[in-house]
Short mmCIF file of C-alpha atoms and ligand atoms in Angstrom, two decimals:
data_model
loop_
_atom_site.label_atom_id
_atom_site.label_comp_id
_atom_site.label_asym_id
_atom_site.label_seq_id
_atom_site.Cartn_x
_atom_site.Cartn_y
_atom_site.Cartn_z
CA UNK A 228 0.00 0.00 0.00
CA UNK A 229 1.47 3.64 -0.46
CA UNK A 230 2.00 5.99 2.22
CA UNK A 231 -1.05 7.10 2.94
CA UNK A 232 0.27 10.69 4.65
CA UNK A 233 1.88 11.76 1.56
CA UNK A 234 -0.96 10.98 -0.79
CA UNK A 235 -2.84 13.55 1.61
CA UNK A 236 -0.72 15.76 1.25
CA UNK A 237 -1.39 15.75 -2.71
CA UNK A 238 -4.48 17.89 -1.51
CA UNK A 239 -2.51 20.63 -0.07
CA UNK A 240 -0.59 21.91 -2.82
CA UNK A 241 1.79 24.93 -2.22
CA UNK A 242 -0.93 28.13 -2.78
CA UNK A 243 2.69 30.28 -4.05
CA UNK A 244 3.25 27.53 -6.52
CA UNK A 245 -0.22 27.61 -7.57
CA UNK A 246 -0.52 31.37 -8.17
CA UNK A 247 2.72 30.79 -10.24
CA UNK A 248 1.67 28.26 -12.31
CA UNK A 249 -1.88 30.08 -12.71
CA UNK A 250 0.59 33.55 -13.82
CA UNK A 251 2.24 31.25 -16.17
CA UNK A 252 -0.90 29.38 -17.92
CA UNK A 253 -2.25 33.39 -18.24
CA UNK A 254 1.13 34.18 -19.96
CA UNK A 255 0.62 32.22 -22.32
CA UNK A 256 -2.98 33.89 -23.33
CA UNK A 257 -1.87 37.77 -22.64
CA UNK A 258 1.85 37.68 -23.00
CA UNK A 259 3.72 37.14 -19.72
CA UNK A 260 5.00 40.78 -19.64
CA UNK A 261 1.73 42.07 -19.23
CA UNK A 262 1.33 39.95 -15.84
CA UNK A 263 2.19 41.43 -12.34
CA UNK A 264 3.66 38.59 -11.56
CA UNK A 265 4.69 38.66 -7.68
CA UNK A 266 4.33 35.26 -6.63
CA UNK A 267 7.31 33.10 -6.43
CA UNK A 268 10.69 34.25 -4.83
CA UNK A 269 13.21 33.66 -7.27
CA UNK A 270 16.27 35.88 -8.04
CA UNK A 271 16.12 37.77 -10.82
CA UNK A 272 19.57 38.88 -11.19
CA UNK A 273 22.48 36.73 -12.77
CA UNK A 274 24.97 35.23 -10.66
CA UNK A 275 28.08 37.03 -10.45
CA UNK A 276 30.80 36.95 -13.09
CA UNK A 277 33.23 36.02 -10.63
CA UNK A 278 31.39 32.85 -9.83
CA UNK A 279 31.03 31.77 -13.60
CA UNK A 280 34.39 32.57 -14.05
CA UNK A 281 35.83 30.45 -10.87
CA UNK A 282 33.47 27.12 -12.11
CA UNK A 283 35.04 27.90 -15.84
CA UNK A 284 38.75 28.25 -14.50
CA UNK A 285 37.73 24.90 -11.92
CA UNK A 286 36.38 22.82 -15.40
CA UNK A 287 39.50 24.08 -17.50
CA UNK A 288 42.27 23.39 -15.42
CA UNK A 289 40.90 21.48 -12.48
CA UNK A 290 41.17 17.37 -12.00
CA UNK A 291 38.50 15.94 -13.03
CA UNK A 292 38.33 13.13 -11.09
CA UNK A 293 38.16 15.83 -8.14
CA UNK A 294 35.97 17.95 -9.10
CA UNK A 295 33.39 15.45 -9.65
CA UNK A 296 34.22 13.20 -7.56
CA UNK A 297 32.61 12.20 -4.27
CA UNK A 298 33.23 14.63 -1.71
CA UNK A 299 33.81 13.64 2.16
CA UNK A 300 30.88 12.77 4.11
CA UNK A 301 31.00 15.88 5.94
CA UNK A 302 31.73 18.56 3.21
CA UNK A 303 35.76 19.00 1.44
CA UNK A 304 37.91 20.49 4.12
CA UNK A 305 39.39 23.14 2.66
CA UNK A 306 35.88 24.62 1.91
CA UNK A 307 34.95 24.84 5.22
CA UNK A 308 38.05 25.86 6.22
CA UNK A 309 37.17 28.85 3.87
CA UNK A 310 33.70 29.44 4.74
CA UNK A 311 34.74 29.52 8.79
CA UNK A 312 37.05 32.57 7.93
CA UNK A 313 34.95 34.58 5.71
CA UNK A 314 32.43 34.08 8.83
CA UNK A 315 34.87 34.60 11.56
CA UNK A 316 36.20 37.93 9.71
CA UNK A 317 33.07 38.89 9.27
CA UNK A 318 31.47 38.43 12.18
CA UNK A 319 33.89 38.09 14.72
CA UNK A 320 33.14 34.09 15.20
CA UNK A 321 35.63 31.67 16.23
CA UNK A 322 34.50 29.25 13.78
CA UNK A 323 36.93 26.57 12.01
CA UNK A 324 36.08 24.31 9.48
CA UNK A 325 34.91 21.59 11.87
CA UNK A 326 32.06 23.49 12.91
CA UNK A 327 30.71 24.27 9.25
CA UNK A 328 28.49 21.30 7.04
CA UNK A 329 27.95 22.04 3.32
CA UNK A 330 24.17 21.57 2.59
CA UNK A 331 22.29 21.39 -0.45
CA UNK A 332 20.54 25.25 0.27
CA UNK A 333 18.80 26.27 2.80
CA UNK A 334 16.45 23.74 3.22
CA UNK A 335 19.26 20.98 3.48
CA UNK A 336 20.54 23.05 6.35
CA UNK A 337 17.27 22.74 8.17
CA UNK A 338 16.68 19.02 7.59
CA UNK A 339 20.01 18.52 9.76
CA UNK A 340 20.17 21.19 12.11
CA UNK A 341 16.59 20.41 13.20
CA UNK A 342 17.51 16.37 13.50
CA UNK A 343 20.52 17.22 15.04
CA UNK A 344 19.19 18.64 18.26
CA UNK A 345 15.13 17.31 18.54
CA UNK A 346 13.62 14.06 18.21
CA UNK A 347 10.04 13.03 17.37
CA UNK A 348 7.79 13.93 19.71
CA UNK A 349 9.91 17.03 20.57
CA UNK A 350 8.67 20.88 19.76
CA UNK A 351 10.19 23.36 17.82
CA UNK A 352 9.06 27.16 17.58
CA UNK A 353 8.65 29.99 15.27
CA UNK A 354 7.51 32.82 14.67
CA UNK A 355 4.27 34.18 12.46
CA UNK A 356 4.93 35.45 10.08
CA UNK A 357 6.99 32.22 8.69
CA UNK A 358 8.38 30.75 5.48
CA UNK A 359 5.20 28.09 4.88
CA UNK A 360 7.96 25.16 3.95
CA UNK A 361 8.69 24.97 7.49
CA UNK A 362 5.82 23.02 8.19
CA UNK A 363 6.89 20.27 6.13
CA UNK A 364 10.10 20.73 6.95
CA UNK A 365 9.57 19.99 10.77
CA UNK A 366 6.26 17.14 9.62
CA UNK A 367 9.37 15.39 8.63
CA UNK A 368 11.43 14.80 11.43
CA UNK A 369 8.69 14.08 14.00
CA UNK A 370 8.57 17.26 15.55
CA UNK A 371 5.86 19.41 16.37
CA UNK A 372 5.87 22.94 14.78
CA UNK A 373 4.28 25.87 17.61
CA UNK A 374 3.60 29.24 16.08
CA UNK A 375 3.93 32.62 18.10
CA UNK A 376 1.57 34.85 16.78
CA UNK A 377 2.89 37.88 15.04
CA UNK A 378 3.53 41.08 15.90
CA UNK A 379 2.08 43.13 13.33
CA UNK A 380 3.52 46.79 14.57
CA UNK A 381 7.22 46.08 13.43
CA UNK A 382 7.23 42.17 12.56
CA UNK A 383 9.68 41.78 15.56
CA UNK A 384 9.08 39.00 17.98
CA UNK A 385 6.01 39.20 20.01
CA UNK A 386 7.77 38.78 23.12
CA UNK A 387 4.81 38.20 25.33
CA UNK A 388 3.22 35.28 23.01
CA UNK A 389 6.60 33.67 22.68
CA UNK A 390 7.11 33.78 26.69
CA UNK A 391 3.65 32.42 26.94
CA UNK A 392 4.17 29.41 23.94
CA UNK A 393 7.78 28.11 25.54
CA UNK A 394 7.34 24.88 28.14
CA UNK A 395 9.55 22.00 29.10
CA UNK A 396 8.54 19.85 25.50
CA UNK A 397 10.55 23.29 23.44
CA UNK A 398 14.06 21.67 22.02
CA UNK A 399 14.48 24.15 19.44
CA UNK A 400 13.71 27.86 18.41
CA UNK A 401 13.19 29.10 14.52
CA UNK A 402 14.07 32.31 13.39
CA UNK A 403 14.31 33.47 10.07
CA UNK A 404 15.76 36.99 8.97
CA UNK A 405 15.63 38.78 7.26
CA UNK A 406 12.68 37.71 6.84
CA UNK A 407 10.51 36.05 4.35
CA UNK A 408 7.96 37.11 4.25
CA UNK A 409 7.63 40.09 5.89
CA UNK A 410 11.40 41.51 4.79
CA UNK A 411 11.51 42.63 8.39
CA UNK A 412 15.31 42.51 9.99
CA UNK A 413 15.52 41.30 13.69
CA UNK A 414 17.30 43.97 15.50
CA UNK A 415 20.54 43.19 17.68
CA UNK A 416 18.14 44.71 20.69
CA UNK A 417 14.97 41.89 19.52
CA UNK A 418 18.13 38.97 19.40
CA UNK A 419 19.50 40.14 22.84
CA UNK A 420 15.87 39.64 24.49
CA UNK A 421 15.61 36.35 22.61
CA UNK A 422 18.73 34.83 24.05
CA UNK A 423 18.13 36.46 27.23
CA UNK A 424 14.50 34.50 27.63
CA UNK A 425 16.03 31.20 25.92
CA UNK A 426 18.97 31.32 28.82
CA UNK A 427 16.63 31.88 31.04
CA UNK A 428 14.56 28.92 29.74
CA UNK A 429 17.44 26.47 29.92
CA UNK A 430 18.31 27.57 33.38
CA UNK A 431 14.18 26.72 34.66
CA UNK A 432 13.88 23.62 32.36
CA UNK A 433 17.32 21.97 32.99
CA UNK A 434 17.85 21.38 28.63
CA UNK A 435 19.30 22.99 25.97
CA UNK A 436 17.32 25.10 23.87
CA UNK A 437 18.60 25.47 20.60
CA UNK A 438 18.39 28.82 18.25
CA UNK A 439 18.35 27.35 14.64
CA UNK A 440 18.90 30.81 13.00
CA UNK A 441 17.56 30.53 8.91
CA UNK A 442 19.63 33.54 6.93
CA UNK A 443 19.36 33.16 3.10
CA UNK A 444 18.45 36.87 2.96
CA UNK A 445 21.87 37.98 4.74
CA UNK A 446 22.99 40.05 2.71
CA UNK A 447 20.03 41.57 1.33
CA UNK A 448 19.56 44.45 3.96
CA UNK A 449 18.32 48.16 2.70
CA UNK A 450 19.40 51.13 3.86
CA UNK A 451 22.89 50.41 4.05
CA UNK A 452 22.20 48.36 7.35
CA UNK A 453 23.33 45.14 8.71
CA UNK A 454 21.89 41.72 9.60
CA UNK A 455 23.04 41.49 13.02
CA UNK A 456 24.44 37.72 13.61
CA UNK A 457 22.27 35.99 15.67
CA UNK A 458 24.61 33.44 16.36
CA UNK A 459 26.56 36.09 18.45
CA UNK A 460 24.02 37.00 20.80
CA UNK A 461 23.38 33.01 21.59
CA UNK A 462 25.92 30.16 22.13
CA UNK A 463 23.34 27.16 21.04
CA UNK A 464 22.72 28.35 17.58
CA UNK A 465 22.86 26.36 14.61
CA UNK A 466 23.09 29.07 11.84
CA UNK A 467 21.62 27.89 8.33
CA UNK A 468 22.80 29.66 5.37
CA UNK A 469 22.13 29.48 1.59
CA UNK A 470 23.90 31.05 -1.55
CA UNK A 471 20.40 30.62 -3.12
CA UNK A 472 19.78 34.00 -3.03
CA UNK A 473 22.96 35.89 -2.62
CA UNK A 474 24.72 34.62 -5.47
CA UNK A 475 21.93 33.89 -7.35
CA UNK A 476 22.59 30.00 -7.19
CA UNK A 477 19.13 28.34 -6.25
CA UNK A 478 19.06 25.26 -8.82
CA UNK A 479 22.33 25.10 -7.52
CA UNK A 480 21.48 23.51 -4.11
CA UNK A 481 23.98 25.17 -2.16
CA UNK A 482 24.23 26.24 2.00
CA UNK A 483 25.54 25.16 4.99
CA UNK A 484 24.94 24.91 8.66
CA UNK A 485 27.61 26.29 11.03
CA UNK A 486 27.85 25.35 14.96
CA UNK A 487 28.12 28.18 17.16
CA UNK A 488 31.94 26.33 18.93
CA UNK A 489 30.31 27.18 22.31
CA UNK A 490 27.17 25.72 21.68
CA UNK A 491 26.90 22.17 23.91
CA UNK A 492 28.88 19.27 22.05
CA UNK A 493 30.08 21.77 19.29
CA UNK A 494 32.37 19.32 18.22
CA UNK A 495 29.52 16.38 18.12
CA UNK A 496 27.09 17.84 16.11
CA UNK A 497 28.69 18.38 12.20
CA UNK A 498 29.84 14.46 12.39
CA UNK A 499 26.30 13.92 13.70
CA UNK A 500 24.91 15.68 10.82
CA UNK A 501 27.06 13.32 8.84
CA UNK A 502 25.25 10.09 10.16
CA UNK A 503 21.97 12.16 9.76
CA UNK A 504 22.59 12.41 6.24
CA UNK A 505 23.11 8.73 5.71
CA UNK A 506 19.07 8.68 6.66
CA UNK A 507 18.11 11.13 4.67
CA UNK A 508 20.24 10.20 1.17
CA UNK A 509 21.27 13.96 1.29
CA UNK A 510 24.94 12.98 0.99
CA UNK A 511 26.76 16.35 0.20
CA UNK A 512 26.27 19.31 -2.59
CA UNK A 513 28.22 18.73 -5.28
CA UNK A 514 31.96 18.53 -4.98
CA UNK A 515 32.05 21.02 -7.74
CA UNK A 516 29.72 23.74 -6.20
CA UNK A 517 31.53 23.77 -2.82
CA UNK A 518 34.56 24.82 -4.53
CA UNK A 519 33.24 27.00 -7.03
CA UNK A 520 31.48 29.17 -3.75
CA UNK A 521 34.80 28.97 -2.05
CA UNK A 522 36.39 30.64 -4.19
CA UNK A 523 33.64 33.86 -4.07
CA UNK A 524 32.66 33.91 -0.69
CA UNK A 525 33.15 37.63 -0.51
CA UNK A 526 31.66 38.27 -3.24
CA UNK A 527 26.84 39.21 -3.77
CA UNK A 528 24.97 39.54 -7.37
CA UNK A 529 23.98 42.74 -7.75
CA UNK A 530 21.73 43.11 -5.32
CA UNK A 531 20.32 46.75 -5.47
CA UNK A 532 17.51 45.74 -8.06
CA UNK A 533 15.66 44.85 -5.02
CA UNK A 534 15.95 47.92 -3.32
CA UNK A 535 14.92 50.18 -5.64
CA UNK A 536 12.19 47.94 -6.66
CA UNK A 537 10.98 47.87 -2.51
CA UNK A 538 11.18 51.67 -2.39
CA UNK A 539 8.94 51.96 -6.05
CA UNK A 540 5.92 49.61 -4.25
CA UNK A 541 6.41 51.20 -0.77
CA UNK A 542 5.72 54.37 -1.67
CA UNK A 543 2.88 53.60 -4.61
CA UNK A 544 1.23 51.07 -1.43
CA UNK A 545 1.42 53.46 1.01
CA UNK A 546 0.16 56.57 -1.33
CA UNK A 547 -2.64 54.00 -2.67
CA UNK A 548 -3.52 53.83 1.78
CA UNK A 549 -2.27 50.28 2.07
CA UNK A 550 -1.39 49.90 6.20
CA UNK A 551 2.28 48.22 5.27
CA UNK A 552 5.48 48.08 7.63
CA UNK A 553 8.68 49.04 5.57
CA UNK A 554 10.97 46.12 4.57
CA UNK A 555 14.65 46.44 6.03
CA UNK A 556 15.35 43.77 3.55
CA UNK A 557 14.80 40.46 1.50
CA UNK A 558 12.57 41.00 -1.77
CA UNK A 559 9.01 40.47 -0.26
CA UNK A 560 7.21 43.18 1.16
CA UNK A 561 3.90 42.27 3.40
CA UNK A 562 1.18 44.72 3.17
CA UNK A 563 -2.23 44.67 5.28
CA UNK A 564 -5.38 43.57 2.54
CA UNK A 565 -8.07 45.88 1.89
CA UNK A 566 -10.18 43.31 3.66
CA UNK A 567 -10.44 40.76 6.19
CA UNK A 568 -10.06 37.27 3.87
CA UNK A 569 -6.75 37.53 2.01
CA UNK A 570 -8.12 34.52 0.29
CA UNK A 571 -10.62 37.27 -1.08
CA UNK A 572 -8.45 39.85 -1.68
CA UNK A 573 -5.78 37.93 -3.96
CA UNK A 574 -8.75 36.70 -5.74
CA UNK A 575 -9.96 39.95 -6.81
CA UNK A 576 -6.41 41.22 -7.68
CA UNK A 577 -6.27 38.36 -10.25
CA UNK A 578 -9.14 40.09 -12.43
CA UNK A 579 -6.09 43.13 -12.21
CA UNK A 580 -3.28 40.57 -13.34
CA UNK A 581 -2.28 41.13 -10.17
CA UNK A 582 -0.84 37.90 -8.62
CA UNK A 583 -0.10 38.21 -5.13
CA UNK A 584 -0.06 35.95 -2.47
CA UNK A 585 -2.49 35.52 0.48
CA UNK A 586 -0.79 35.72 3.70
CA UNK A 587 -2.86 32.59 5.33
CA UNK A 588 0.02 29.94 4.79
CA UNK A 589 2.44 32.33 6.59
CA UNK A 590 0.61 32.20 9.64
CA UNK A 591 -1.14 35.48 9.55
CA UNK A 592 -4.71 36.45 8.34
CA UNK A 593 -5.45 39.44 6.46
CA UNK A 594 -2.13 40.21 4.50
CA UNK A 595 -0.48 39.28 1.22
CA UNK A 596 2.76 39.30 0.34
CA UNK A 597 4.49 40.71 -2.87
CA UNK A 598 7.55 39.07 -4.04
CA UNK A 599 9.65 42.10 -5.83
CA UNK A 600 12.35 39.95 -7.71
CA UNK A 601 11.15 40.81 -11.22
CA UNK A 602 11.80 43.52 -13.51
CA UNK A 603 12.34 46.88 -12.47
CA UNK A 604 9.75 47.81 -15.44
CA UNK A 605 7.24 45.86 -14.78
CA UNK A 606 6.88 46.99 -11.30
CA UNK A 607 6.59 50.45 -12.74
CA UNK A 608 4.13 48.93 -15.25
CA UNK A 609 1.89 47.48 -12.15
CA UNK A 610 1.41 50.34 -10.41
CA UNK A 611 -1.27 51.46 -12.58
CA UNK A 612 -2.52 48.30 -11.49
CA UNK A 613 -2.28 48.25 -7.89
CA UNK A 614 -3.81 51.65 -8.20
CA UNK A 615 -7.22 50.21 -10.56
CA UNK A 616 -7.05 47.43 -8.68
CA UNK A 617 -7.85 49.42 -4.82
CA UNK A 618 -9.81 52.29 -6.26
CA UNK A 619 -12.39 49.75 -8.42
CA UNK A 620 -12.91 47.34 -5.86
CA UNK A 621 -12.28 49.32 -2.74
CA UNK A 622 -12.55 53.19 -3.44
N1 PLP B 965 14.14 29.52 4.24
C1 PLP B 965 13.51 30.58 3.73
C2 PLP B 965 13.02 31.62 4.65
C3 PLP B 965 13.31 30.71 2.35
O1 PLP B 965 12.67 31.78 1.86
C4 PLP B 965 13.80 29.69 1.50
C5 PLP B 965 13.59 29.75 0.05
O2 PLP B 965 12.92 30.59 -0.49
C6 PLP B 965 14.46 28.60 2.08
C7 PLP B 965 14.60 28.55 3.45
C8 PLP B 965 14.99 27.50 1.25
O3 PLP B 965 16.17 27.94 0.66
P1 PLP B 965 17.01 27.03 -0.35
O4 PLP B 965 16.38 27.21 -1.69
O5 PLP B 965 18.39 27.59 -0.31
O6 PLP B 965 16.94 25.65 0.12
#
């Protein structure tokens, strides 16, 4: 018989990948440059050249059998050793490369850090609003998934909810940010009250509590600010990182997770990752990939599409009297709906060629979220839009 829980979920099919598919099919029938397509968060910048030029030089006058060749178990050593400097210099870290595992993305990085310190049974926490995957993502290993209700002035942590959702069951905590999708950026002052309540909470309960920090928006920041690093505020935390947005690389499957070295059994938990792995058939990116990153760790795409596209809808939501919090970074901004069902709302937009996302499957009702890696232009071009769109079926 087949696995009955997967077949279910057959039923509950990703509402982002719908929209996208739906923006596709009406492509086809109005030409896709005429749809306001702000579903699906995909880069829309190249790589950099740096990074096609380090795989090209690696193919030319690398050894083959190397390059494509099995890496270790837990990642090639002189690409962690790599990746532990660029953090350490970065962010003042002590990292080397025996704390770092190369992932496949982002979501790789999860799978392990979240086996590595819960079992079934166990629960982990995040925060509203929160990437949808993580659901899944936790389904898998056995864990139970609590949500702490957002808080919608700032999309900081809502510090009384999340005091109020910890107990003695809580293994691990989930943050992501910047943050998809509100593109809000934890402050160093929101990360110093989280590790202050999760030290506290390991003190009362007598357990770790581990921070499994989820950063593929790093280095997308407005502004000219920062992402504080979480990891320095809180010794148990697992930090998950992805060059799936950075550099552009998401097909490439690319990430790691690096151990905070005075996080409890620091030195245990990459090899565990490595047995965790065996489980899972994850086995490594691709030998090729972890060198080709190594060599360009210092290096972003061109990043400042997004900003300018974040200040064009800011101010054409706000002046159109959409209730919306700034984003300090990422490319997703989270506006309130013009109504109470988001489900609704989207809906409507659609008649506009408007394709935005309802904010349900984040954990909030009532929003939608944009997702402003497209075309400078065609944001222009959807303002018009946006504007039809809110005076026609809301003036
Ligand atoms: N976490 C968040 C918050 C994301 O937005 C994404 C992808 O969009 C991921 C994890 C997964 O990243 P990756 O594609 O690198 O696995």
């Amino acid at each position: 018989m087949i696995n009955e829980d997967y077949k279910a979920m057959l039923g509950g099919k990703s509402v982002i990948r719908e929209l996208s598919e739906y923006a596709t099919a009406r492509g086809k029938e109005i030409g896709y440059e005429n749809v306001f397509d702000y579903s699906l968060g995909n880069p829309s910048v190249p790589a950099p050249s740096a990074f096609t030029h380090a795989m090209v030089d690696l193919y030319e006058h690398g050894d083959p059998v190397s390059i494509h060749g099995y890496s270790p178990s837990l990642g090639i050593p002189e690409v962690k050793d790599a990746i532990a400097e660029s953090l350490n210099t970065r962010f003042g870290m002590t990292y080397t490369g025996n704390h770092i595992f190369p992932t496949t993305g982002a979501a790789g990085a999860l799978a392990h850090a979240m086996r590595a310190v819960t079992k079934p049974g166990d629960e982990i926490i995040t925060f509203a609003p929160y990437f949808p995957e993580y659901q899944p993502y936790v389904n898998g290993t056995g864990a139970k998934l609590t949500i702490v209700p957002a808080d919608l002035d700032n999309f900081q942590i809502n510090f009384e909810a999340f005091e109020a959702a910890l107990n003695p069951n809580v293994q691990a905590v989930l943050i992501n940010t910047p943050n998809n999708p509100s593109g809000a950026v934890y402050s160093a002052e929101t990360l110093r009250r989280l590790a202050d309540v999760l030290r506290d909470k390991q003190r009362e309960y007598g357990h770790d509590i581990f921070l499994i920090s989820d950063e593929p928006y790093r280095e997308i920041v407005f502004d000219g600010g920062k992402q504080a690093y979480p990891a320095k505020f809180y010794d148990n935390t697992l930090t998950c990182y992805s060059w799936s947005k950075s550099l552009s690389l998401p097909g490439e499957r690319i990430g790691y997770v690096a151990v905070n070295p005075a996080a409890t059994d620091a030195d245990l938990l990459v090899p565990m990752m490595g047995q965790i792995s065996r489980g899972t058939g994850h086995n490594c990116p691709p030998s090729s990939i972890q060198r080709g990153v190594a060599k360009v760790l210092g290096e972003t795409s061109d990043l400042s599409v997004y900003e300018t596209n974040m200040n064009l809808l800011y101010d054409a939501l706000t002046g159109i009297g959409f209730d919306v919090v700034r984003p300090g970074g990422t490319f997703y901004i989270f506006p309130k709906a013009l109504e109470a069902d988001a489900n609704a709302f989207c809906m409507k937009a659609k008649q506009y060629d408007l394709i935005l996302v309802p904010s349900n499957s984040f954990g909030v009702e009532g929003y939608f979220r944009m997702a402003y890696c497209i075309d400078t232009d065609k944001v222009k071009r959807s303002i018009p839009a946006l504007e039809r769109f809110a005076r026609e079926e809301y003036g």
